JSON list of C-alpha atoms in Angstrom, two decimals:
[
{"chain": "A", "resi": 1040, "resn": "UNK", "atom": "CA", "xyz": [101.19, 117.37, 98.12]},
{"chain": "A", "resi": 1041, "resn": "UNK", "atom": "CA", "xyz": [98.65, 114.47, 98.33]},
{"chain": "A", "resi": 1042, "resn": "UNK", "atom": "CA", "xyz": [99.05, 114.33, 94.64]},
{"chain": "A", "resi": 1043, "resn": "UNK", "atom": "CA", "xyz": [103.49, 112.89, 95.84]},
{"chain": "A", "resi": 1044, "resn": "UNK", "atom": "CA", "xyz": [102.13, 111.36, 98.84]},
{"chain": "A", "resi": 1045, "resn": "UNK", "atom": "CA", "xyz": [99.86, 109.39, 96.80]},
{"chain": "A", "resi": 1046, "resn": "UNK", "atom": "CA", "xyz": [101.48, 108.54, 94.82]},
{"chain": "A", "resi": 1047, "resn": "UNK", "atom": "CA", "xyz": [104.75, 107.66, 96.63]},
{"chain": "A", "resi": 1048, "resn": "UNK", "atom": "CA", "xyz": [102.96, 105.44, 98.60]},
{"chain": "A", "resi": 1049, "resn": "UNK", "atom": "CA", "xyz": [101.61, 103.94, 96.15]},
{"chain": "A", "resi": 1050, "resn": "UNK", "atom": "CA", "xyz": [104.77, 103.26, 94.57]},
{"chain": "A", "resi": 1051, "resn": "UNK", "atom": "CA", "xyz": [105.87, 101.43, 97.61]},
{"chain": "A", "resi": 1052, "resn": "UNK", "atom": "CA", "xyz": [103.54, 99.32, 97.85]},
{"chain": "A", "resi": 1053, "resn": "UNK", "atom": "CA", "xyz": [103.82, 98.04, 94.28]},
{"chain": "A", "resi": 1054, "resn": "UNK", "atom": "CA", "xyz": [107.71, 97.55, 95.19]},
{"chain": "A", "resi": 1055, "resn": "UNK", "atom": "CA", "xyz": [106.80, 95.79, 98.25]},
{"chain": "A", "resi": 1056, "resn": "UNK", "atom": "CA", "xyz": [103.95, 93.12, 96.19]},
{"chain": "A", "resi": 1057, "resn": "UNK", "atom": "CA", "xyz": [106.92, 92.67, 93.45]},
{"chain": "A", "resi": 1058, "resn": "UNK", "atom": "CA", "xyz": [110.07, 92.28, 96.41]},
{"chain": "A", "resi": 1059, "resn": "UNK", "atom": "CA", "xyz": [108.17, 90.02, 98.25]},
{"chain": "A", "resi": 1060, "resn": "UNK", "atom": "CA", "xyz": [105.43, 87.53, 96.02]},
{"chain": "A", "resi": 1061, "resn": "UNK", "atom": "CA", "xyz": [105.01, 87.50, 92.02]},
{"chain": "A", "resi": 1062, "resn": "UNK", "atom": "CA", "xyz": [101.13, 87.80, 93.00]},
{"chain": "A", "resi": 1063, "resn": "UNK", "atom": "CA", "xyz": [99.79, 90.52, 91.12]},
{"chain": "A", "resi": 1064, "resn": "UNK", "atom": "CA", "xyz": [98.52, 93.89, 92.63]},
{"chain": "A", "resi": 1065, "resn": "UNK", "atom": "CA", "xyz": [95.43, 96.13, 90.90]},
{"chain": "A", "resi": 1066, "resn": "UNK", "atom": "CA", "xyz": [95.55, 99.42, 93.25]},
{"chain": "A", "resi": 1067, "resn": "UNK", "atom": "CA", "xyz": [93.44, 102.50, 91.60]},
{"chain": "A", "resi": 1068, "resn": "UNK", "atom": "CA", "xyz": [95.44, 104.94, 90.18]},
{"chain": "A", "resi": 1069, "resn": "UNK", "atom": "CA", "xyz": [96.12, 108.85, 91.88]},
{"chain": "A", "resi": 1070, "resn": "UNK", "atom": "CA", "xyz": [93.22, 111.21, 90.23]},
{"chain": "A", "resi": 1071, "resn": "UNK", "atom": "CA", "xyz": [94.56, 114.47, 92.22]},
{"chain": "A", "resi": 1072, "resn": "UNK", "atom": "CA", "xyz": [97.44, 116.52, 89.77]},
{"chain": "A", "resi": 1073, "resn": "UNK", "atom": "CA", "xyz": [99.02, 119.58, 90.09]},
{"chain": "A", "resi": 1074, "resn": "UNK", "atom": "CA", "xyz": [99.61, 122.58, 87.23]},
{"chain": "A", "resi": 1075, "resn": "UNK", "atom": "CA", "xyz": [103.23, 122.01, 86.07]},
{"chain": "A", "resi": 1076, "resn": "UNK", "atom": "CA", "xyz": [103.69, 118.27, 88.12]},
{"chain": "A", "resi": 1077, "resn": "UNK", "atom": "CA", "xyz": [103.77, 114.87, 86.40]},
{"chain": "A", "resi": 1078, "resn": "UNK", "atom": "CA", "xyz": [101.30, 112.69, 87.45]},
{"chain": "A", "resi": 1079, "resn": "UNK", "atom": "CA", "xyz": [100.93, 109.47, 86.75]},
{"chain": "A", "resi": 1080, "resn": "UNK", "atom": "CA", "xyz": [98.08, 107.26, 85.28]},
{"chain": "A", "resi": 1081, "resn": "UNK", "atom": "CA", "xyz": [98.52, 103.90, 86.87]},
{"chain": "A", "resi": 1082, "resn": "UNK", "atom": "CA", "xyz": [96.44, 100.95, 85.55]},
{"chain": "A", "resi": 1083, "resn": "UNK", "atom": "CA", "xyz": [96.92, 97.36, 86.85]},
{"chain": "A", "resi": 1084, "resn": "UNK", "atom": "CA", "xyz": [95.46, 94.51, 84.58]},
{"chain": "A", "resi": 1085, "resn": "UNK", "atom": "CA", "xyz": [96.76, 91.17, 86.11]},
{"chain": "A", "resi": 1086, "resn": "UNK", "atom": "CA", "xyz": [96.23, 88.08, 84.02]},
{"chain": "A", "resi": 1087, "resn": "UNK", "atom": "CA", "xyz": [95.34, 85.34, 85.65]},
{"chain": "A", "resi": 1088, "resn": "UNK", "atom": "CA", "xyz": [96.76, 83.21, 84.08]},
{"chain": "A", "resi": 1089, "resn": "UNK", "atom": "CA", "xyz": [100.18, 84.14, 83.44]},
{"chain": "A", "resi": 1090, "resn": "UNK", "atom": "CA", "xyz": [101.73, 80.55, 82.35]},
{"chain": "A", "resi": 1091, "resn": "UNK", "atom": "CA", "xyz": [99.94, 80.86, 79.25]},
{"chain": "A", "resi": 1092, "resn": "UNK", "atom": "CA", "xyz": [101.48, 83.14, 76.19]},
{"chain": "A", "resi": 1093, "resn": "UNK", "atom": "CA", "xyz": [99.37, 86.36, 75.81]},
{"chain": "A", "resi": 1094, "resn": "UNK", "atom": "CA", "xyz": [99.85, 88.67, 72.83]},
{"chain": "A", "resi": 1095, "resn": "UNK", "atom": "CA", "xyz": [98.86, 92.67, 74.46]},
{"chain": "A", "resi": 1096, "resn": "UNK", "atom": "CA", "xyz": [97.34, 95.36, 73.33]},
{"chain": "A", "resi": 1097, "resn": "UNK", "atom": "CA", "xyz": [97.04, 98.57, 75.09]},
{"chain": "A", "resi": 1098, "resn": "UNK", "atom": "CA", "xyz": [94.59, 101.96, 74.42]},
{"chain": "A", "resi": 1099, "resn": "UNK", "atom": "CA", "xyz": [94.88, 105.07, 76.25]},
{"chain": "A", "resi": 1100, "resn": "UNK", "atom": "CA", "xyz": [91.46, 106.58, 75.71]},
{"chain": "A", "resi": 1101, "resn": "UNK", "atom": "CA", "xyz": [91.15, 110.47, 76.82]},
{"chain": "A", "resi": 1102, "resn": "UNK", "atom": "CA", "xyz": [87.38, 111.87, 77.37]},
{"chain": "A", "resi": 1103, "resn": "UNK", "atom": "CA", "xyz": [86.65, 115.71, 78.13]},
{"chain": "A", "resi": 1104, "resn": "UNK", "atom": "CA", "xyz": [83.95, 116.70, 80.59]},
{"chain": "A", "resi": 1105, "resn": "UNK", "atom": "CA", "xyz": [82.34, 118.16, 77.64]},
{"chain": "A", "resi": 1106, "resn": "UNK", "atom": "CA", "xyz": [83.21, 116.45, 74.20]},
{"chain": "A", "resi": 1107, "resn": "UNK", "atom": "CA", "xyz": [83.85, 112.92, 73.48]},
{"chain": "A", "resi": 1108, "resn": "UNK", "atom": "CA", "xyz": [86.71, 110.57, 73.71]},
{"chain": "A", "resi": 1109, "resn": "UNK", "atom": "CA", "xyz": [90.05, 110.11, 71.74]},
{"chain": "A", "resi": 1110, "resn": "UNK", "atom": "CA", "xyz": [92.95, 107.70, 71.65]},
{"chain": "A", "resi": 1111, "resn": "UNK", "atom": "CA", "xyz": [95.63, 109.87, 71.96]},
{"chain": "A", "resi": 1112, "resn": "UNK", "atom": "CA", "xyz": [98.13, 106.53, 73.13]},
{"chain": "A", "resi": 1113, "resn": "UNK", "atom": "CA", "xyz": [98.93, 102.68, 72.01]},
{"chain": "A", "resi": 1114, "resn": "UNK", "atom": "CA", "xyz": [100.79, 99.37, 72.25]},
{"chain": "A", "resi": 1115, "resn": "UNK", "atom": "CA", "xyz": [100.68, 97.83, 69.68]},
{"chain": "A", "resi": 1116, "resn": "UNK", "atom": "CA", "xyz": [103.29, 94.51, 68.48]},
{"chain": "A", "resi": 1117, "resn": "UNK", "atom": "CA", "xyz": [105.90, 95.33, 71.11]},
{"chain": "A", "resi": 1118, "resn": "UNK", "atom": "CA", "xyz": [105.76, 98.87, 70.53]},
{"chain": "A", "resi": 1119, "resn": "UNK", "atom": "CA", "xyz": [104.63, 102.19, 72.83]},
{"chain": "A", "resi": 1120, "resn": "UNK", "atom": "CA", "xyz": [103.42, 105.05, 69.97]},
{"chain": "A", "resi": 1121, "resn": "UNK", "atom": "CA", "xyz": [101.81, 107.92, 70.95]},
{"chain": "A", "resi": 1122, "resn": "UNK", "atom": "CA", "xyz": [98.46, 109.33, 69.00]},
{"chain": "A", "resi": 1123, "resn": "UNK", "atom": "CA", "xyz": [97.62, 113.39, 68.04]},
{"chain": "A", "resi": 1124, "resn": "UNK", "atom": "CA", "xyz": [96.84, 114.95, 71.11]},
{"chain": "A", "resi": 1125, "resn": "UNK", "atom": "CA", "xyz": [97.05, 118.19, 73.40]},
{"chain": "A", "resi": 1126, "resn": "UNK", "atom": "CA", "xyz": [98.97, 115.29, 75.31]},
{"chain": "A", "resi": 1127, "resn": "UNK", "atom": "CA", "xyz": [101.79, 114.48, 72.22]},
{"chain": "A", "resi": 1128, "resn": "UNK", "atom": "CA", "xyz": [105.20, 115.13, 73.24]},
{"chain": "A", "resi": 1129, "resn": "UNK", "atom": "CA", "xyz": [104.29, 114.79, 77.11]},
{"chain": "A", "resi": 1130, "resn": "UNK", "atom": "CA", "xyz": [103.29, 110.74, 77.72]},
{"chain": "A", "resi": 1131, "resn": "UNK", "atom": "CA", "xyz": [106.02, 108.56, 78.61]},
{"chain": "A", "resi": 1132, "resn": "UNK", "atom": "CA", "xyz": [104.89, 104.54, 78.64]},
{"chain": "A", "resi": 1133, "resn": "UNK", "atom": "CA", "xyz": [106.34, 103.06, 81.75]},
{"chain": "A", "resi": 1134, "resn": "UNK", "atom": "CA", "xyz": [104.47, 99.56, 81.54]},
{"chain": "A", "resi": 1135, "resn": "UNK", "atom": "CA", "xyz": [106.67, 96.17, 82.91]},
{"chain": "A", "resi": 1136, "resn": "UNK", "atom": "CA", "xyz": [107.63, 93.84, 80.99]},
{"chain": "A", "resi": 1137, "resn": "UNK", "atom": "CA", "xyz": [105.32, 91.52, 81.78]},
{"chain": "A", "resi": 1138, "resn": "UNK", "atom": "CA", "xyz": [102.34, 94.04, 80.53]},
{"chain": "A", "resi": 1139, "resn": "UNK", "atom": "CA", "xyz": [100.40, 93.70, 83.52]},
{"chain": "A", "resi": 1140, "resn": "UNK", "atom": "CA", "xyz": [101.76, 97.17, 84.89]},
{"chain": "A", "resi": 1141, "resn": "UNK", "atom": "CA", "xyz": [100.64, 98.88, 81.94]},
{"chain": "A", "resi": 1142, "resn": "UNK", "atom": "CA", "xyz": [100.81, 102.62, 82.76]},
{"chain": "A", "resi": 1143, "resn": "UNK", "atom": "CA", "xyz": [101.78, 106.30, 81.92]},
{"chain": "A", "resi": 1144, "resn": "UNK", "atom": "CA", "xyz": [103.53, 109.43, 83.35]},
{"chain": "A", "resi": 1145, "resn": "UNK", "atom": "CA", "xyz": [102.15, 113.04, 82.54]},
{"chain": "A", "resi": 1146, "resn": "UNK", "atom": "CA", "xyz": [104.31, 115.53, 82.03]},
{"chain": "A", "resi": 1147, "resn": "UNK", "atom": "CA", "xyz": [103.90, 119.00, 82.77]},
{"chain": "A", "resi": 1148, "resn": "UNK", "atom": "CA", "xyz": [100.00, 118.86, 83.66]},
{"chain": "A", "resi": 1149, "resn": "UNK", "atom": "CA", "xyz": [98.07, 121.50, 82.14]},
{"chain": "A", "resi": 1150, "resn": "UNK", "atom": "CA", "xyz": [94.76, 122.64, 83.68]},
{"chain": "A", "resi": 1151, "resn": "UNK", "atom": "CA", "xyz": [92.97, 121.90, 80.59]},
{"chain": "A", "resi": 1152, "resn": "UNK", "atom": "CA", "xyz": [93.75, 118.13, 81.18]},
{"chain": "A", "resi": 1153, "resn": "UNK", "atom": "CA", "xyz": [91.03, 117.71, 83.49]},
{"chain": "A", "resi": 1154, "resn": "UNK", "atom": "CA", "xyz": [89.13, 115.28, 82.79]},
{"chain": "A", "resi": 1155, "resn": "UNK", "atom": "CA", "xyz": [88.67, 111.18, 82.34]},
{"chain": "A", "resi": 1156, "resn": "UNK", "atom": "CA", "xyz": [91.25, 108.29, 80.99]},
{"chain": "A", "resi": 1157, "resn": "UNK", "atom": "CA", "xyz": [90.39, 105.01, 79.84]},
{"chain": "A", "resi": 1158, "resn": "UNK", "atom": "CA", "xyz": [92.72, 102.34, 79.92]},
{"chain": "A", "resi": 1159, "resn": "UNK", "atom": "CA", "xyz": [91.92, 100.04, 77.85]},
{"chain": "A", "resi": 1160, "resn": "UNK", "atom": "CA", "xyz": [93.69, 96.29, 77.84]},
{"chain": "A", "resi": 1161, "resn": "UNK", "atom": "CA", "xyz": [93.34, 93.15, 75.24]},
{"chain": "A", "resi": 1162, "resn": "UNK", "atom": "CA", "xyz": [94.49, 90.41, 75.46]},
{"chain": "A", "resi": 1163, "resn": "UNK", "atom": "CA", "xyz": [94.63, 87.07, 73.40]},
{"chain": "A", "resi": 1164, "resn": "UNK", "atom": "CA", "xyz": [95.47, 84.04, 75.15]},
{"chain": "A", "resi": 1165, "resn": "UNK", "atom": "CA", "xyz": [96.96, 80.85, 72.94]},
{"chain": "A", "resi": 1166, "resn": "UNK", "atom": "CA", "xyz": [96.31, 77.34, 74.32]},
{"chain": "A", "resi": 1167, "resn": "UNK", "atom": "CA", "xyz": [97.22, 74.74, 72.39]},
{"chain": "A", "resi": 1168, "resn": "UNK", "atom": "CA", "xyz": [93.49, 73.84, 71.00]},
{"chain": "A", "resi": 1169, "resn": "UNK", "atom": "CA", "xyz": [91.67, 77.62, 70.62]},
{"chain": "A", "resi": 1170, "resn": "UNK", "atom": "CA", "xyz": [92.27, 81.21, 71.39]},
{"chain": "A", "resi": 1171, "resn": "UNK", "atom": "CA", "xyz": [90.49, 83.15, 74.65]},
{"chain": "A", "resi": 1172, "resn": "UNK", "atom": "CA", "xyz": [90.17, 87.20, 74.29]},
{"chain": "A", "resi": 1173, "resn": "UNK", "atom": "CA", "xyz": [89.78, 89.31, 77.14]},
{"chain": "A", "resi": 1174, "resn": "UNK", "atom": "CA", "xyz": [89.61, 92.83, 77.83]},
{"chain": "A", "resi": 1175, "resn": "UNK", "atom": "CA", "xyz": [89.26, 94.86, 81.47]},
{"chain": "A", "resi": 1176, "resn": "UNK", "atom": "CA", "xyz": [88.80, 98.88, 81.40]},
{"chain": "A", "resi": 1177, "resn": "UNK", "atom": "CA", "xyz": [90.38, 101.65, 83.92]},
{"chain": "A", "resi": 1178, "resn": "UNK", "atom": "CA", "xyz": [88.51, 104.47, 84.03]},
{"chain": "A", "resi": 1179, "resn": "UNK", "atom": "CA", "xyz": [90.58, 107.52, 85.88]},
{"chain": "A", "resi": 1180, "resn": "UNK", "atom": "CA", "xyz": [88.57, 110.30, 86.90]},
{"chain": "A", "resi": 1181, "resn": "UNK", "atom": "CA", "xyz": [91.21, 113.19, 86.79]},
{"chain": "A", "resi": 1182, "resn": "UNK", "atom": "CA", "xyz": [91.14, 116.96, 88.98]},
{"chain": "A", "resi": 1183, "resn": "UNK", "atom": "CA", "xyz": [94.01, 119.22, 88.44]},
{"chain": "A", "resi": 1184, "resn": "UNK", "atom": "CA", "xyz": [94.01, 121.98, 90.35]},
{"chain": "A", "resi": 1185, "resn": "UNK", "atom": "CA", "xyz": [96.58, 125.46, 90.30]},
{"chain": "A", "resi": 1186, "resn": "UNK", "atom": "CA", "xyz": [98.34, 124.50, 93.26]},
{"chain": "A", "resi": 1187, "resn": "UNK", "atom": "CA", "xyz": [98.45, 121.73, 95.46]},
{"chain": "A", "resi": 1188, "resn": "UNK", "atom": "CA", "xyz": [95.62, 121.28, 98.41]},
{"chain": "A", "resi": 1189, "resn": "UNK", "atom": "CA", "xyz": [96.55, 119.69, 101.07]},
{"chain": "A", "resi": 1190, "resn": "UNK", "atom": "CA", "xyz": [94.58, 115.98, 101.88]},
{"chain": "A", "resi": 1191, "resn": "UNK", "atom": "CA", "xyz": [92.78, 116.25, 105.25]},
{"chain": "A", "resi": 1192, "resn": "UNK", "atom": "CA", "xyz": [93.24, 112.68, 105.53]},
{"chain": "A", "resi": 1193, "resn": "UNK", "atom": "CA", "xyz": [97.40, 113.48, 105.33]},
{"chain": "A", "resi": 1194, "resn": "UNK", "atom": "CA", "xyz": [96.58, 116.47, 107.73]},
{"chain": "A", "resi": 1195, "resn": "UNK", "atom": "CA", "xyz": [95.30, 114.45, 110.11]},
{"chain": "A", "resi": 1196, "resn": "UNK", "atom": "CA", "xyz": [97.63, 111.64, 109.93]},
{"chain": "A", "resi": 1197, "resn": "UNK", "atom": "CA", "xyz": [100.16, 114.85, 111.03]},
{"chain": "A", "resi": 1198, "resn": "UNK", "atom": "CA", "xyz": [98.35, 115.53, 113.99]},
{"chain": "A", "resi": 1199, "resn": "UNK", "atom": "CA", "xyz": [98.48, 112.37, 115.07]},
{"chain": "A", "resi": 1200, "resn": "UNK", "atom": "CA", "xyz": [101.80, 111.51, 114.86]},
{"chain": "A", "resi": 1201, "resn": "UNK", "atom": "CA", "xyz": [102.31, 114.98, 116.50]},
{"chain": "A", "resi": 1202, "resn": "UNK", "atom": "CA", "xyz": [100.36, 114.09, 119.59]},
{"chain": "A", "resi": 1203, "resn": "UNK", "atom": "CA", "xyz": [101.55, 110.39, 119.66]},
{"chain": "A", "resi": 1204, "resn": "UNK", "atom": "CA", "xyz": [105.21, 112.26, 120.06]},
{"chain": "A", "resi": 1205, "resn": "UNK", "atom": "CA", "xyz": [104.06, 114.29, 123.09]},
{"chain": "A", "resi": 1206, "resn": "UNK", "atom": "CA", "xyz": [102.81, 111.67, 125.18]},
{"chain": "A", "resi": 1207, "resn": "UNK", "atom": "CA", "xyz": [105.91, 109.58, 124.61]},
{"chain": "A", "resi": 1208, "resn": "UNK", "atom": "CA", "xyz": [108.13, 112.34, 125.48]},
{"chain": "A", "resi": 1209, "resn": "UNK", "atom": "CA", "xyz": [105.90, 113.03, 128.10]},
{"chain": "A", "resi": 1210, "resn": "UNK", "atom": "CA", "xyz": [106.12, 108.93, 129.17]},
{"chain": "A", "resi": 1211, "resn": "UNK", "atom": "CA", "xyz": [109.71, 108.98, 128.84]},
{"chain": "A", "resi": 1212, "resn": "UNK", "atom": "CA", "xyz": [110.09, 111.40, 131.00]},
{"chain": "A", "resi": 1213, "resn": "UNK", "atom": "CA", "xyz": [108.01, 110.70, 133.95]},
{"chain": "A", "resi": 1214, "resn": "UNK", "atom": "CA", "xyz": [109.46, 106.93, 133.55]},
{"chain": "A", "resi": 1215, "resn": "UNK", "atom": "CA", "xyz": [113.09, 109.14, 134.25]},
{"chain": "A", "resi": 1216, "resn": "UNK", "atom": "CA", "xyz": [111.84, 111.01, 136.88]},
{"chain": "A", "resi": 1217, "resn": "UNK", "atom": "CA", "xyz": [110.31, 107.95, 138.76]},
{"chain": "A", "resi": 1218, "resn": "UNK", "atom": "CA", "xyz": [113.78, 105.98, 138.24]},
{"chain": "A", "resi": 1219, "resn": "UNK", "atom": "CA", "xyz": [115.66, 108.33, 139.68]},
{"chain": "A", "resi": 1220, "resn": "UNK", "atom": "CA", "xyz": [113.35, 109.13, 142.52]},
{"chain": "A", "resi": 1221, "resn": "UNK", "atom": "CA", "xyz": [113.99, 105.64, 143.41]},
{"chain": "A", "resi": 1222, "resn": "UNK", "atom": "CA", "xyz": [117.38, 104.92, 143.34]},
{"chain": "A", "resi": 1223, "resn": "UNK", "atom": "CA", "xyz": [117.83, 108.24, 145.57]},
{"chain": "A", "resi": 1224, "resn": "UNK", "atom": "CA", "xyz": [115.42, 106.46, 148.01]},
{"chain": "A", "resi": 1225, "resn": "UNK", "atom": "CA", "xyz": [117.55, 103.38, 147.54]},
{"chain": "A", "resi": 1226, "resn": "UNK", "atom": "CA", "xyz": [121.06, 105.73, 148.70]},
{"chain": "A", "resi": 1227, "resn": "UNK", "atom": "CA", "xyz": [118.83, 107.42, 151.38]},
{"chain": "A", "resi": 1228, "resn": "UNK", "atom": "CA", "xyz": [118.22, 103.52, 153.31]},
{"chain": "A", "resi": 1229, "resn": "UNK", "atom": "CA", "xyz": [122.08, 102.43, 152.14]},
{"chain": "A", "resi": 1230, "resn": "UNK", "atom": "CA", "xyz": [123.44, 105.76, 153.57]},
{"chain": "A", "resi": 1231, "resn": "UNK", "atom": "CA", "xyz": [121.01, 105.80, 156.65]},
{"chain": "A", "resi": 1232, "resn": "UNK", "atom": "CA", "xyz": [122.27, 101.81, 157.65]},
{"chain": "A", "resi": 1233, "resn": "UNK", "atom": "CA", "xyz": [125.28, 103.24, 157.28]},
{"chain": "A", "resi": 1234, "resn": "UNK", "atom": "CA", "xyz": [125.17, 106.19, 159.58]},
{"chain": "A", "resi": 1235, "resn": "UNK", "atom": "CA", "xyz": [123.21, 103.45, 162.40]},
{"chain": "A", "resi": 1236, "resn": "UNK", "atom": "CA", "xyz": [126.06, 100.87, 162.04]},
{"chain": "A", "resi": 1237, "resn": "UNK", "atom": "CA", "xyz": [128.99, 103.95, 162.51]},
{"chain": "A", "resi": 1238, "resn": "UNK", "atom": "CA", "xyz": [127.37, 105.16, 165.67]},
{"chain": "A", "resi": 1239, "resn": "UNK", "atom": "CA", "xyz": [127.90, 101.94, 167.11]},
{"chain": "A", "resi": 1240, "resn": "UNK", "atom": "CA", "xyz": [130.23, 101.51, 169.72]},
{"chain": "A", "resi": 1241, "resn": "UNK", "atom": "CA", "xyz": [133.25, 99.50, 169.06]},
{"chain": "A", "resi": 1242, "resn": "UNK", "atom": "CA", "xyz": [133.08, 97.07, 172.11]},
{"chain": "A", "resi": 1243, "resn": "UNK", "atom": "CA", "xyz": [128.52, 96.66, 170.74]},
{"chain": "A", "resi": 1244, "resn": "UNK", "atom": "CA", "xyz": [130.08, 95.88, 167.51]},
{"chain": "A", "resi": 1245, "resn": "UNK", "atom": "CA", "xyz": [132.63, 93.47, 168.78]},
{"chain": "A", "resi": 1246, "resn": "UNK", "atom": "CA", "xyz": [129.94, 91.46, 170.53]},
{"chain": "A", "resi": 1247, "resn": "UNK", "atom": "CA", "xyz": [127.69, 91.50, 166.82]},
{"chain": "A", "resi": 1248, "resn": "UNK", "atom": "CA", "xyz": [127.52, 88.07, 165.76]},
{"chain": "A", "resi": 1249, "resn": "UNK", "atom": "CA", "xyz": [129.03, 87.08, 162.51]},
{"chain": "A", "resi": 1250, "resn": "UNK", "atom": "CA", "xyz": [128.23, 84.25, 160.55]},
{"chain": "A", "resi": 1251, "resn": "UNK", "atom": "CA", "xyz": [127.89, 80.79, 161.88]},
{"chain": "A", "resi": 1252, "resn": "UNK", "atom": "CA", "xyz": [131.33, 78.51, 160.32]},
{"chain": "A", "resi": 1253, "resn": "UNK", "atom": "CA", "xyz": [129.01, 75.50, 159.30]},
{"chain": "A", "resi": 1254, "resn": "UNK", "atom": "CA", "xyz": [129.91, 72.30, 161.20]}
]
């Protein structure tokens, strides 16, 4: 399924980024979900000054295609909290400790969940002499389908993989046949040399010049 593959891909990318370096990487969220499955609403908001103490508040909104947006989830004062909405009981906070990743998991996705999710991140940076507030928004236009739709890119990747495997198989067979013929030819030459040597009369073999002795 395209959604599952995208989630795994971005999850591995974030894991590799976290292992290889402490740099925060902002990556887009997936936008396609399947009814009855879980969907990760990815929201990455990197801090530019990690050494500065900051208070972070997060607000998640939902806006249907034919309605106004409403607050469905927030993280404030160090605690996540769901608000009364059609998503209540189906939202799971998976934000990181440094609050650069403030993502949610939407469980048991429904067709009516299609719409725009807005992730609003507000930070207050505390410097020695003053405070500075920043705000960032991530918008996710989610499309929910009854069955998984095969992604064209994934299909093309699989086709290319099979073509590459077929090419490598043919190339390996050609190499095997070439090596076999080369070895067989070398054996034939050796056998002919042995046969020619055995055909020489014994007296001629005795007259065959041997290796010269060093003086």
